mmCIF file of C-alpha atoms in Angstrom:
data_model
loop_
_atom_site.group_PDB
_atom_site.id
_atom_site.type_symbol
_atom_site.label_atom_id
_atom_site.label_comp_id
_atom_site.label_asym_id
_atom_site.label_seq_id
_atom_site.Cartn_x
_atom_site.Cartn_y
_atom_site.Cartn_z
ATOM 1 C CA UNK A 40 -10.215 -2.403 -5.581
ATOM 2 C CA UNK A 41 -8.365 0.892 -5.694
ATOM 3 C CA UNK A 42 -5.248 -0.887 -6.816
ATOM 4 C CA UNK A 43 -6.664 -0.432 -10.331
ATOM 5 C CA UNK A 44 -6.730 3.368 -10.147
ATOM 6 C CA UNK A 45 -3.259 3.317 -8.624
ATOM 7 C CA UNK A 46 -1.986 1.020 -11.366
ATOM 8 C CA UNK A 47 -3.535 3.262 -13.994
ATOM 9 C CA UNK A 48 -1.839 6.341 -12.515
ATOM 10 C CA UNK A 49 1.481 4.458 -12.288
ATOM 11 C CA UNK A 50 1.324 3.368 -15.941
ATOM 12 C CA UNK A 51 0.499 6.916 -17.085
ATOM 13 C CA UNK A 52 3.346 8.368 -14.997
ATOM 14 C CA UNK A 53 5.869 5.862 -16.324
ATOM 15 C CA UNK A 54 4.846 6.248 -19.966
ATOM 16 C CA UNK A 55 5.004 10.035 -19.697
ATOM 17 C CA UNK A 56 8.514 9.908 -18.192
ATOM 18 C CA UNK A 57 9.659 7.286 -20.681
ATOM 19 C CA UNK A 58 8.455 9.295 -23.670
ATOM 20 C CA UNK A 59 10.030 12.466 -22.316
ATOM 21 C CA UNK A 60 13.333 10.602 -22.204
ATOM 22 C CA UNK A 61 12.975 9.188 -25.722
ATOM 23 C CA UNK A 62 12.709 5.606 -24.528
ATOM 24 C CA UNK A 63 11.949 2.879 -27.010
ATOM 25 C CA UNK A 64 11.294 0.408 -24.234
ATOM 26 C CA UNK A 65 10.890 0.418 -20.471
ATOM 27 C CA UNK A 66 12.873 -2.411 -18.879
ATOM 28 C CA UNK A 67 12.339 -1.931 -15.153
ATOM 29 C CA UNK A 68 10.115 0.109 -12.849
ATOM 30 C CA UNK A 69 10.588 0.577 -9.109
ATOM 31 C CA UNK A 70 7.573 1.516 -7.011
ATOM 32 C CA UNK A 71 7.537 2.281 -3.295
ATOM 33 C CA UNK A 72 4.371 1.373 -1.399
ATOM 34 C CA UNK A 73 3.935 2.535 2.188
ATOM 35 C CA UNK A 74 2.880 0.090 4.907
ATOM 36 C CA UNK A 75 0.222 2.522 6.032
ATOM 37 C CA UNK A 76 -1.631 2.516 2.693
ATOM 38 C CA UNK A 77 -4.456 0.078 2.143
ATOM 39 C CA UNK A 78 -2.770 -1.108 -1.026
ATOM 40 C CA UNK A 79 -1.705 -4.623 -1.838
ATOM 41 C CA UNK A 80 1.627 -4.484 -3.747
ATOM 42 C CA UNK A 81 1.039 -7.857 -5.410
ATOM 43 C CA UNK A 82 -2.323 -6.703 -6.806
ATOM 44 C CA UNK A 83 -0.787 -3.476 -8.071
ATOM 45 C CA UNK A 84 1.953 -5.468 -9.772
ATOM 46 C CA UNK A 85 -0.595 -7.704 -11.467
ATOM 47 C CA UNK A 86 -2.715 -4.810 -12.699
ATOM 48 C CA UNK A 87 0.206 -2.738 -13.888
ATOM 49 C CA UNK A 88 1.190 -5.764 -15.947
ATOM 50 C CA UNK A 89 -2.261 -5.974 -17.512
ATOM 51 C CA UNK A 90 -2.445 -2.234 -18.223
ATOM 52 C CA UNK A 91 1.043 -2.272 -19.776
ATOM 53 C CA UNK A 92 -0.020 -4.498 -22.634
ATOM 54 C CA UNK A 93 0.572 -2.924 -26.048
ATOM 55 C CA UNK A 94 2.578 -0.041 -24.573
ATOM 56 C CA UNK A 95 6.337 0.556 -24.372
ATOM 57 C CA UNK A 96 5.945 -0.740 -20.851
ATOM 58 C CA UNK A 97 4.925 -4.221 -21.894
ATOM 59 C CA UNK A 98 7.195 -6.854 -20.418
ATOM 60 C CA UNK A 99 8.908 -4.466 -18.003
ATOM 61 C CA UNK A 100 10.026 -5.839 -14.660
ATOM 62 C CA UNK A 101 8.301 -4.256 -11.671
ATOM 63 C CA UNK A 102 10.055 -4.007 -8.334
ATOM 64 C CA UNK A 103 7.784 -3.260 -5.399
ATOM 65 C CA UNK A 104 9.538 -1.821 -2.347
ATOM 66 C CA UNK A 105 7.683 -1.650 0.942
ATOM 67 C CA UNK A 106 8.183 1.570 2.899
ATOM 68 C CA UNK A 107 8.032 1.153 6.685
ATOM 69 C CA UNK A 108 6.024 3.551 8.806
ATOM 70 C CA UNK A 109 8.022 6.388 10.320
ATOM 71 C CA UNK A 110 6.668 8.773 12.897
ATOM 72 C CA UNK A 111 7.539 12.107 14.439
ATOM 73 C CA UNK A 112 6.194 11.958 17.983
ATOM 74 C CA UNK A 113 5.533 14.810 20.396
ATOM 75 C CA UNK A 114 7.742 13.022 22.932
ATOM 76 C CA UNK A 115 10.710 13.579 20.649
ATOM 77 C CA UNK A 116 10.934 10.115 19.116
ATOM 78 C CA UNK A 117 11.498 10.268 15.395
ATOM 79 C CA UNK A 118 11.897 7.044 13.495
ATOM 80 C CA UNK A 119 10.470 3.736 12.415
ATOM 81 C CA UNK A 120 7.587 2.032 14.095
ATOM 82 C CA UNK A 121 7.583 -1.752 14.097
ATOM 83 C CA UNK A 122 4.542 -2.880 12.169
ATOM 84 C CA UNK A 123 5.918 -5.721 10.120
ATOM 85 C CA UNK A 124 3.436 -8.401 11.059
ATOM 86 C CA UNK A 125 0.425 -6.240 11.770
ATOM 87 C CA UNK A 126 -0.749 -5.432 8.271
ATOM 88 C CA UNK A 127 -3.829 -3.208 8.474
ATOM 89 C CA UNK A 128 -3.749 -3.081 12.242
ATOM 90 C CA UNK A 129 -0.934 -0.545 12.061
ATOM 91 C CA UNK A 130 -3.157 2.363 13.173
ATOM 92 C CA UNK A 131 -3.550 0.769 16.579
ATOM 93 C CA UNK A 132 0.170 1.060 17.175
ATOM 94 C CA UNK A 133 1.596 3.416 19.741
ATOM 95 C CA UNK A 134 4.867 5.320 19.804
ATOM 96 C CA UNK A 135 7.589 2.841 20.842
ATOM 97 C CA UNK A 136 9.112 5.482 23.114
ATOM 98 C CA UNK A 137 6.191 7.018 25.075
ATOM 99 C CA UNK A 138 3.427 4.517 24.214
ATOM 100 C CA UNK A 139 1.088 7.348 23.138
ATOM 101 C CA UNK A 140 -0.391 8.215 19.755
ATOM 102 C CA UNK A 141 0.458 11.897 19.521
ATOM 103 C CA UNK A 142 2.532 11.609 16.399
ATOM 104 C CA UNK A 143 2.656 12.643 12.761
ATOM 105 C CA UNK A 144 3.232 9.952 10.194
ATOM 106 C CA UNK A 145 6.175 11.059 8.082
ATOM 107 C CA UNK A 146 6.572 7.933 5.932
ATOM 108 C CA UNK A 147 4.490 4.921 5.040
ATOM 109 C CA UNK A 148 1.595 6.530 3.193
ATOM 110 C CA UNK A 149 3.160 6.738 -0.240
ATOM 111 C CA UNK A 150 2.688 5.053 -3.575
ATOM 112 C CA UNK A 151 5.743 6.453 -5.254
ATOM 113 C CA UNK A 152 6.986 5.750 -8.763
ATOM 114 C CA UNK A 153 10.656 5.936 -7.809
ATOM 115 C CA UNK A 154 12.584 5.301 -10.999
ATOM 116 C CA UNK A 155 12.650 3.446 -14.298
ATOM 117 C CA UNK A 156 15.288 1.767 -16.381
ATOM 118 C CA UNK A 157 14.783 2.413 -20.081
ATOM 119 C CA UNK A 158 16.335 1.493 -23.380
ATOM 120 C CA UNK A 159 16.882 4.399 -25.719
ATOM 121 C CA UNK A 160 18.609 5.135 -28.977
ATOM 122 C CA UNK A 161 22.176 6.202 -28.444
ATOM 123 C CA UNK A 162 22.406 9.501 -30.310
ATOM 124 C CA UNK A 163 26.218 9.496 -30.113
ATOM 125 C CA UNK A 164 26.654 6.063 -31.630
ATOM 126 C CA UNK B 63 22.940 1.408 -31.181
ATOM 127 C CA UNK B 64 20.828 1.447 -28.074
ATOM 128 C CA UNK B 65 21.765 2.360 -24.574
ATOM 129 C CA UNK B 66 20.256 1.705 -21.184
ATOM 130 C CA UNK B 67 19.439 4.651 -18.941
ATOM 131 C CA UNK B 68 18.107 5.066 -15.432
ATOM 132 C CA UNK B 69 15.508 7.802 -15.000
ATOM 133 C CA UNK B 70 14.575 9.162 -11.569
ATOM 134 C CA UNK B 71 10.844 9.899 -11.389
ATOM 135 C CA UNK B 72 9.840 10.227 -7.714
ATOM 136 C CA UNK B 73 6.188 10.800 -8.453
ATOM 137 C CA UNK B 74 4.010 9.894 -5.484
ATOM 138 C CA UNK B 75 0.494 9.086 -6.668
ATOM 139 C CA UNK B 76 -0.833 9.617 -3.119
ATOM 140 C CA UNK B 77 0.716 13.077 -2.904
ATOM 141 C CA UNK B 78 -0.882 13.962 -6.242
ATOM 142 C CA UNK B 79 -4.332 13.214 -4.764
ATOM 143 C CA UNK B 80 -3.556 15.068 -1.534
ATOM 144 C CA UNK B 81 -2.479 18.134 -3.546
ATOM 145 C CA UNK B 82 -5.759 18.051 -5.460
ATOM 146 C CA UNK B 83 -7.619 17.677 -2.162
ATOM 147 C CA UNK B 84 -5.939 20.812 -0.823
ATOM 148 C CA UNK B 85 -6.965 22.624 -3.987
ATOM 149 C CA UNK B 86 -10.543 21.448 -3.434
ATOM 150 C CA UNK B 87 -10.543 22.788 0.105
ATOM 151 C CA UNK B 88 -9.340 26.163 -1.143
ATOM 152 C CA UNK B 89 -12.212 26.263 -3.654
ATOM 153 C CA UNK B 90 -14.677 25.410 -0.880
ATOM 154 C CA UNK B 91 -13.214 27.964 1.529
ATOM 155 C CA UNK B 92 -13.387 30.676 -1.105
ATOM 156 C CA UNK B 93 -17.129 30.080 -1.388
ATOM 157 C CA UNK B 94 -17.482 29.669 2.374
ATOM 158 C CA UNK B 95 -18.744 26.085 2.043
ATOM 159 C CA UNK B 96 -18.312 23.556 4.873
ATOM 160 C CA UNK B 97 -17.894 20.117 3.285
ATOM 161 C CA UNK B 98 -18.449 16.745 4.939
ATOM 162 C CA UNK B 99 -17.093 13.509 3.443
ATOM 163 C CA UNK B 100 -19.678 10.886 4.450
ATOM 164 C CA UNK B 101 -18.100 7.442 4.566
ATOM 165 C CA UNK B 102 -19.458 4.032 5.461
ATOM 166 C CA UNK B 103 -20.436 0.612 4.236
ATOM 167 C CA UNK B 104 -23.241 -0.238 1.851
ATOM 168 C CA UNK B 105 -26.522 -0.143 3.766
ATOM 169 C CA UNK B 106 -25.169 1.687 6.806
ATOM 170 C CA UNK B 107 -27.699 4.474 6.258
ATOM 171 C CA UNK B 108 -25.559 7.217 4.704
ATOM 172 C CA UNK B 109 -28.178 8.279 2.168
ATOM 173 C CA UNK B 110 -31.061 8.248 4.680
ATOM 174 C CA UNK B 111 -28.983 10.218 7.164
ATOM 175 C CA UNK B 112 -28.184 12.895 4.574
ATOM 176 C CA UNK B 113 -31.864 12.981 3.530
ATOM 177 C CA UNK B 114 -32.804 13.647 7.146
ATOM 178 C CA UNK B 115 -30.137 16.326 7.509
ATOM 179 C CA UNK B 116 -31.354 18.085 4.351
ATOM 180 C CA UNK B 117 -34.808 18.327 5.927
ATOM 181 C CA UNK B 118 -33.640 19.398 9.387
ATOM 182 C CA UNK B 119 -30.848 21.871 8.641
ATOM 183 C CA UNK B 120 -32.065 25.411 8.170
ATOM 184 C CA UNK B 121 -29.289 26.605 5.887
ATOM 185 C CA UNK B 122 -28.611 25.850 2.194
ATOM 186 C CA UNK B 123 -27.353 22.312 1.709
ATOM 187 C CA UNK B 124 -26.037 20.557 -1.414
ATOM 188 C CA UNK B 125 -24.980 16.986 -2.097
ATOM 189 C CA UNK B 126 -22.437 15.217 -4.247
ATOM 190 C CA UNK B 127 -23.660 11.640 -4.491
ATOM 191 C CA UNK B 128 -21.056 9.020 -5.329
ATOM 192 C CA UNK B 129 -22.224 5.734 -6.768
ATOM 193 C CA UNK B 130 -20.404 2.996 -8.621
ATOM 194 C CA UNK B 131 -23.071 3.034 -11.322
ATOM 195 C CA UNK B 132 -26.531 4.613 -11.595
ATOM 196 C CA UNK B 133 -27.884 7.876 -10.245
ATOM 197 C CA UNK B 134 -30.066 6.168 -7.677
ATOM 198 C CA UNK B 135 -28.893 8.140 -4.631
ATOM 199 C CA UNK B 136 -28.683 11.402 -6.575
ATOM 200 C CA UNK B 137 -32.355 10.874 -7.495
ATOM 201 C CA UNK B 138 -33.264 10.470 -3.827
ATOM 202 C CA UNK B 139 -31.691 13.839 -2.931
ATOM 203 C CA UNK B 140 -33.163 15.719 -5.880
ATOM 204 C CA UNK B 141 -36.621 15.235 -4.369
ATOM 205 C CA UNK B 142 -35.683 17.783 -1.677
ATOM 206 C CA UNK B 143 -34.988 20.494 -4.200
ATOM 207 C CA UNK B 144 -31.334 20.968 -3.286
ATOM 208 C CA UNK B 145 -28.395 21.129 -5.698
ATOM 209 C CA UNK B 146 -27.225 17.565 -6.393
ATOM 210 C CA UNK B 147 -24.413 16.243 -8.546
ATOM 211 C CA UNK B 148 -24.218 12.493 -9.079
ATOM 212 C CA UNK B 149 -20.755 11.051 -9.564
ATOM 213 C CA UNK B 150 -20.265 7.619 -11.052
ATOM 214 C CA UNK B 151 -16.955 6.021 -10.232
ATOM 215 C CA UNK B 152 -17.473 3.152 -12.683
ATOM 216 C CA UNK B 153 -15.024 0.434 -11.759
ATOM 217 C CA UNK B 154 -13.650 2.286 -8.738
ATOM 218 C CA UNK B 155 -14.640 1.814 -5.135
ATOM 219 C CA UNK B 156 -14.034 5.340 -3.854
ATOM 220 C CA UNK B 157 -14.308 8.985 -4.789
ATOM 221 C CA UNK B 158 -11.084 10.867 -5.302
ATOM 222 C CA UNK B 159 -10.181 14.555 -5.210
ATOM 223 C CA UNK B 160 -10.023 14.761 -8.991
ATOM 224 C CA UNK B 161 -13.586 13.453 -9.462
ATOM 225 C CA UNK B 162 -14.919 15.737 -6.743
ATOM 226 C CA UNK B 163 -13.283 18.772 -8.321
ATOM 227 C CA UNK B 164 -15.176 17.948 -11.528
ATOM 228 C CA UNK B 165 -18.434 17.912 -9.582
ATOM 229 C CA UNK B 166 -17.709 21.434 -8.279
ATOM 230 C CA UNK B 167 -18.110 22.754 -11.831
ATOM 231 C CA UNK B 168 -21.775 21.743 -11.797
ATOM 232 C CA UNK B 169 -22.443 22.967 -8.274
ATOM 233 C CA UNK B 170 -23.585 26.520 -7.331
ATOM 234 C CA UNK B 171 -21.057 26.683 -4.483
ATOM 235 C CA UNK B 172 -21.711 30.358 -3.736
ATOM 236 C CA UNK B 173 -25.300 29.515 -2.822
ATOM 237 C CA UNK B 174 -24.355 26.636 -0.503
ATOM 238 C CA UNK B 175 -23.425 26.596 3.194
ATOM 239 C CA UNK B 176 -22.943 22.867 3.775
ATOM 240 C CA UNK B 177 -21.966 20.287 1.184
ATOM 241 C CA UNK B 178 -22.337 16.574 1.878
ATOM 242 C CA UNK B 179 -20.156 14.352 -0.258
ATOM 243 C CA UNK B 180 -21.570 10.847 -0.044
ATOM 244 C CA UNK B 181 -18.703 8.498 -0.726
ATOM 245 C CA UNK B 182 -19.061 5.041 -2.284
ATOM 246 C CA UNK B 183 -20.165 2.376 0.242
ATOM 247 C CA UNK B 184 -16.846 1.021 1.421
ATOM 248 C CA UNK B 185 -14.812 1.042 4.634
ATOM 249 C CA UNK B 186 -11.429 0.453 3.034
ATOM 250 C CA UNK B 187 -10.532 2.214 -0.209
ATOM 251 C CA UNK B 188 -11.837 5.747 0.516
ATOM 252 C CA UNK B 189 -9.433 5.993 3.458
ATOM 253 C CA UNK B 190 -6.495 6.563 1.124
ATOM 254 C CA UNK B 191 -8.214 9.374 -0.785
ATOM 255 C CA UNK B 192 -8.642 12.725 0.887
ATOM 256 C CA UNK B 193 -11.288 14.741 -0.980
ATOM 257 C CA UNK B 194 -10.595 18.136 0.564
ATOM 258 C CA UNK B 195 -13.646 18.043 2.830
ATOM 259 C CA UNK B 196 -13.412 19.728 6.250
ATOM 260 C CA UNK B 197 -14.809 16.755 8.112
ATOM 261 C CA UNK B 198 -14.914 12.991 7.728
ATOM 262 C CA UNK B 199 -18.086 11.447 9.106
ATOM 263 C CA UNK B 200 -18.076 7.655 9.219
ATOM 264 C CA UNK B 201 -21.479 5.950 9.412
ATOM 265 C CA UNK B 202 -21.752 2.299 10.410
ATOM 266 C CA UNK B 203 -24.768 0.304 11.505
ATOM 267 C CA UNK B 204 -25.163 -2.351 14.173
ATOM 268 C CA UNK B 205 -26.437 -4.710 11.475
ATOM 269 C CA UNK B 206 -22.948 -4.879 9.965
ATOM 270 C CA UNK B 207 -21.813 -6.721 13.090
ATOM 271 C CA UNK B 208 -20.275 -5.402 16.279
ATOM 272 C CA UNK B 209 -16.786 -6.388 15.127
ATOM 273 C CA UNK B 210 -16.889 -3.890 12.218
ATOM 274 C CA UNK B 211 -14.695 -1.331 13.979
ATOM 275 C CA UNK B 212 -12.026 -3.843 14.942
ATOM 276 C CA UNK B 213 -11.944 -5.159 11.387
ATOM 277 C CA UNK B 214 -11.510 -1.768 9.704
ATOM 278 C CA UNK B 215 -9.411 0.288 12.105
ATOM 279 C CA UNK B 216 -7.911 2.851 9.772
ATOM 280 C CA UNK B 217 -11.150 4.525 8.690
ATOM 281 C CA UNK B 218 -12.059 5.109 12.346
ATOM 282 C CA UNK B 219 -8.613 6.422 13.121
ATOM 283 C CA UNK B 220 -9.084 9.035 10.393
ATOM 284 C CA UNK B 221 -12.684 9.953 11.297
ATOM 285 C CA UNK B 222 -13.750 13.304 12.778
ATOM 286 C CA UNK B 223 -17.199 12.018 13.732
ATOM 287 C CA UNK B 224 -18.491 8.437 14.007
ATOM 288 C CA UNK B 225 -22.176 7.565 13.791
ATOM 289 C CA UNK B 226 -23.339 4.137 14.960
ATOM 290 C CA UNK B 227 -26.683 3.787 13.257
ATOM 291 C CA UNK B 228 -29.757 1.538 13.561
ATOM 292 C CA UNK B 229 -29.252 1.027 17.307
ATOM 293 C CA UNK B 230 -33.009 0.304 17.559
ATOM 294 C CA UNK B 231 -32.340 -3.129 16.030
ATOM 295 C CA UNK B 232 -29.145 -3.933 17.951
ATOM 296 C CA UNK B 233 -30.811 -6.590 20.099
ATOM 297 C CA UNK B 234 -32.565 -8.150 17.131
ATOM 298 C CA UNK B 235 -29.283 -8.627 15.268
ATOM 299 C CA UNK B 236 -27.321 -9.556 18.406
ATOM 300 C CA UNK B 237 -24.925 -6.607 18.263
ATOM 301 C CA UNK B 238 -23.318 -5.008 21.309
ATOM 302 C CA UNK B 239 -23.559 -1.280 20.468
ATOM 303 C CA UNK B 240 -21.481 -0.211 23.479
ATOM 304 C CA UNK B 241 -18.652 -2.467 22.364
ATOM 305 C CA UNK B 242 -18.701 -0.666 19.000
ATOM 306 C CA UNK B 243 -18.423 2.710 20.725
ATOM 307 C CA UNK B 244 -15.571 1.445 22.936
ATOM 308 C CA UNK B 245 -13.754 0.020 19.901
ATOM 309 C CA UNK B 246 -13.898 3.385 18.131
ATOM 310 C CA UNK B 247 -12.616 5.243 21.187
ATOM 311 C CA UNK B 248 -9.771 2.777 21.585
ATOM 312 C CA UNK B 249 -8.561 3.709 18.104
ATOM 313 C CA UNK B 250 -9.396 7.376 18.197
ATOM 314 C CA UNK B 251 -9.797 8.615 21.798
ATOM 315 C CA UNK B 252 -10.790 12.179 20.878
ATOM 316 C CA UNK B 253 -13.473 11.429 18.288
ATOM 317 C CA UNK B 254 -17.157 12.025 19.008
ATOM 318 C CA UNK B 255 -19.249 8.859 18.677
ATOM 319 C CA UNK B 256 -23.018 9.214 18.334
ATOM 320 C CA UNK B 257 -25.507 6.347 18.589
ATOM 321 C CA UNK B 258 -28.427 6.943 16.257
ATOM 322 C CA UNK B 259 -31.660 5.526 14.982
ATOM 323 C CA UNK B 260 -33.189 7.311 12.049
ATOM 324 C CA UNK B 261 -36.434 5.496 12.820
ATOM 325 C CA UNK B 262 -36.799 6.862 16.357
ATOM 326 C CA UNK B 263 -34.831 10.068 15.831
ATOM 327 C CA UNK B 264 -32.281 9.100 18.492
ATOM 328 C CA UNK B 265 -28.977 10.955 18.246
ATOM 329 C CA UNK B 266 -30.082 13.200 15.448
ATOM 330 C CA UNK B 267 -29.812 16.466 17.370
ATOM 331 C CA UNK B 268 -26.325 15.464 18.461
ATOM 332 C CA UNK B 269 -25.244 15.052 14.856
ATOM 333 C CA UNK B 270 -26.607 18.479 13.958
ATOM 334 C CA UNK B 271 -24.823 19.994 16.967
ATOM 335 C CA UNK B 272 -21.561 18.261 16.035
ATOM 336 C CA UNK B 273 -21.790 19.578 12.466
ATOM 337 C CA UNK B 274 -22.607 23.045 13.732
ATOM 338 C CA UNK B 275 -19.668 23.006 16.149
ATOM 339 C CA UNK B 276 -17.205 21.813 13.480
ATOM 340 C CA UNK B 277 -18.524 24.373 11.040
ATOM 341 C CA UNK B 278 -17.920 27.237 13.428
ATOM 342 C CA UNK B 279 -14.437 26.140 14.443
#
């Protein structure tokens, strides 16, 4: 259940950024989760909700964006690798161009807190 | 008056762990310590394997023993008079680079040649968390079923050495040990797979040789 440690790190990251920007409330949070991670976005969403209770994050809307796997293959192919229906079987995939596995994964392993939408006092008002 | 603002964060939690892992490896390299992350399911034989290695290796060994709760495994290693740090993960199912770095503070790294980091018994969660070790050794046993590799591909894809343990009871539990080896090689063609039995001593020398080879690379 490492979604819990992820959720905890997400909540801490968001609160830190929100406080730095003088937020009085966090309205929305966007998180990118790579297809290659063994994370379940729905579980993260649930746990972030629980951990947000009694913080300025409580009630915020969480958007989970799935990041497709992208590879940089020795054969020269650089781009996405179709793994939509394969879930955790993604590591058995081969390069769509040369059918080998001599590639670096350049996207799809992230759990990225992308941005937040906050409400803050308008100093100029 | 209040206003709404968008704030870019771009903080990748995974990258944060990988950065800490790199820092860990630097600490280890500075002290000339070769570290092995020992992964595998509950009951695969990780602790027994490390106990055997402690007794057979003729250079200074230390262990970081990860457990969800209790210091049970740490207690088993302490009997061999080697430096041991027990790490409790509490509610978590894996060690992470941050926890391991904490353990370094209680470890006489300058007096150690090889450090075994026994991860929490789990074939899924630890995959996402690099600890900064030089080698990932995955230990599975035939008693977990000969479809274990197919069911948990990613951990085998990321392994540097795979140990298929308890082969002495393969027939008794109806497991096809050669299928398990073939499944690993399908996922990770270059990895070394060693069939072992801690009871009969089968494969043990090969593990020591594999560690020795990786250490000198």
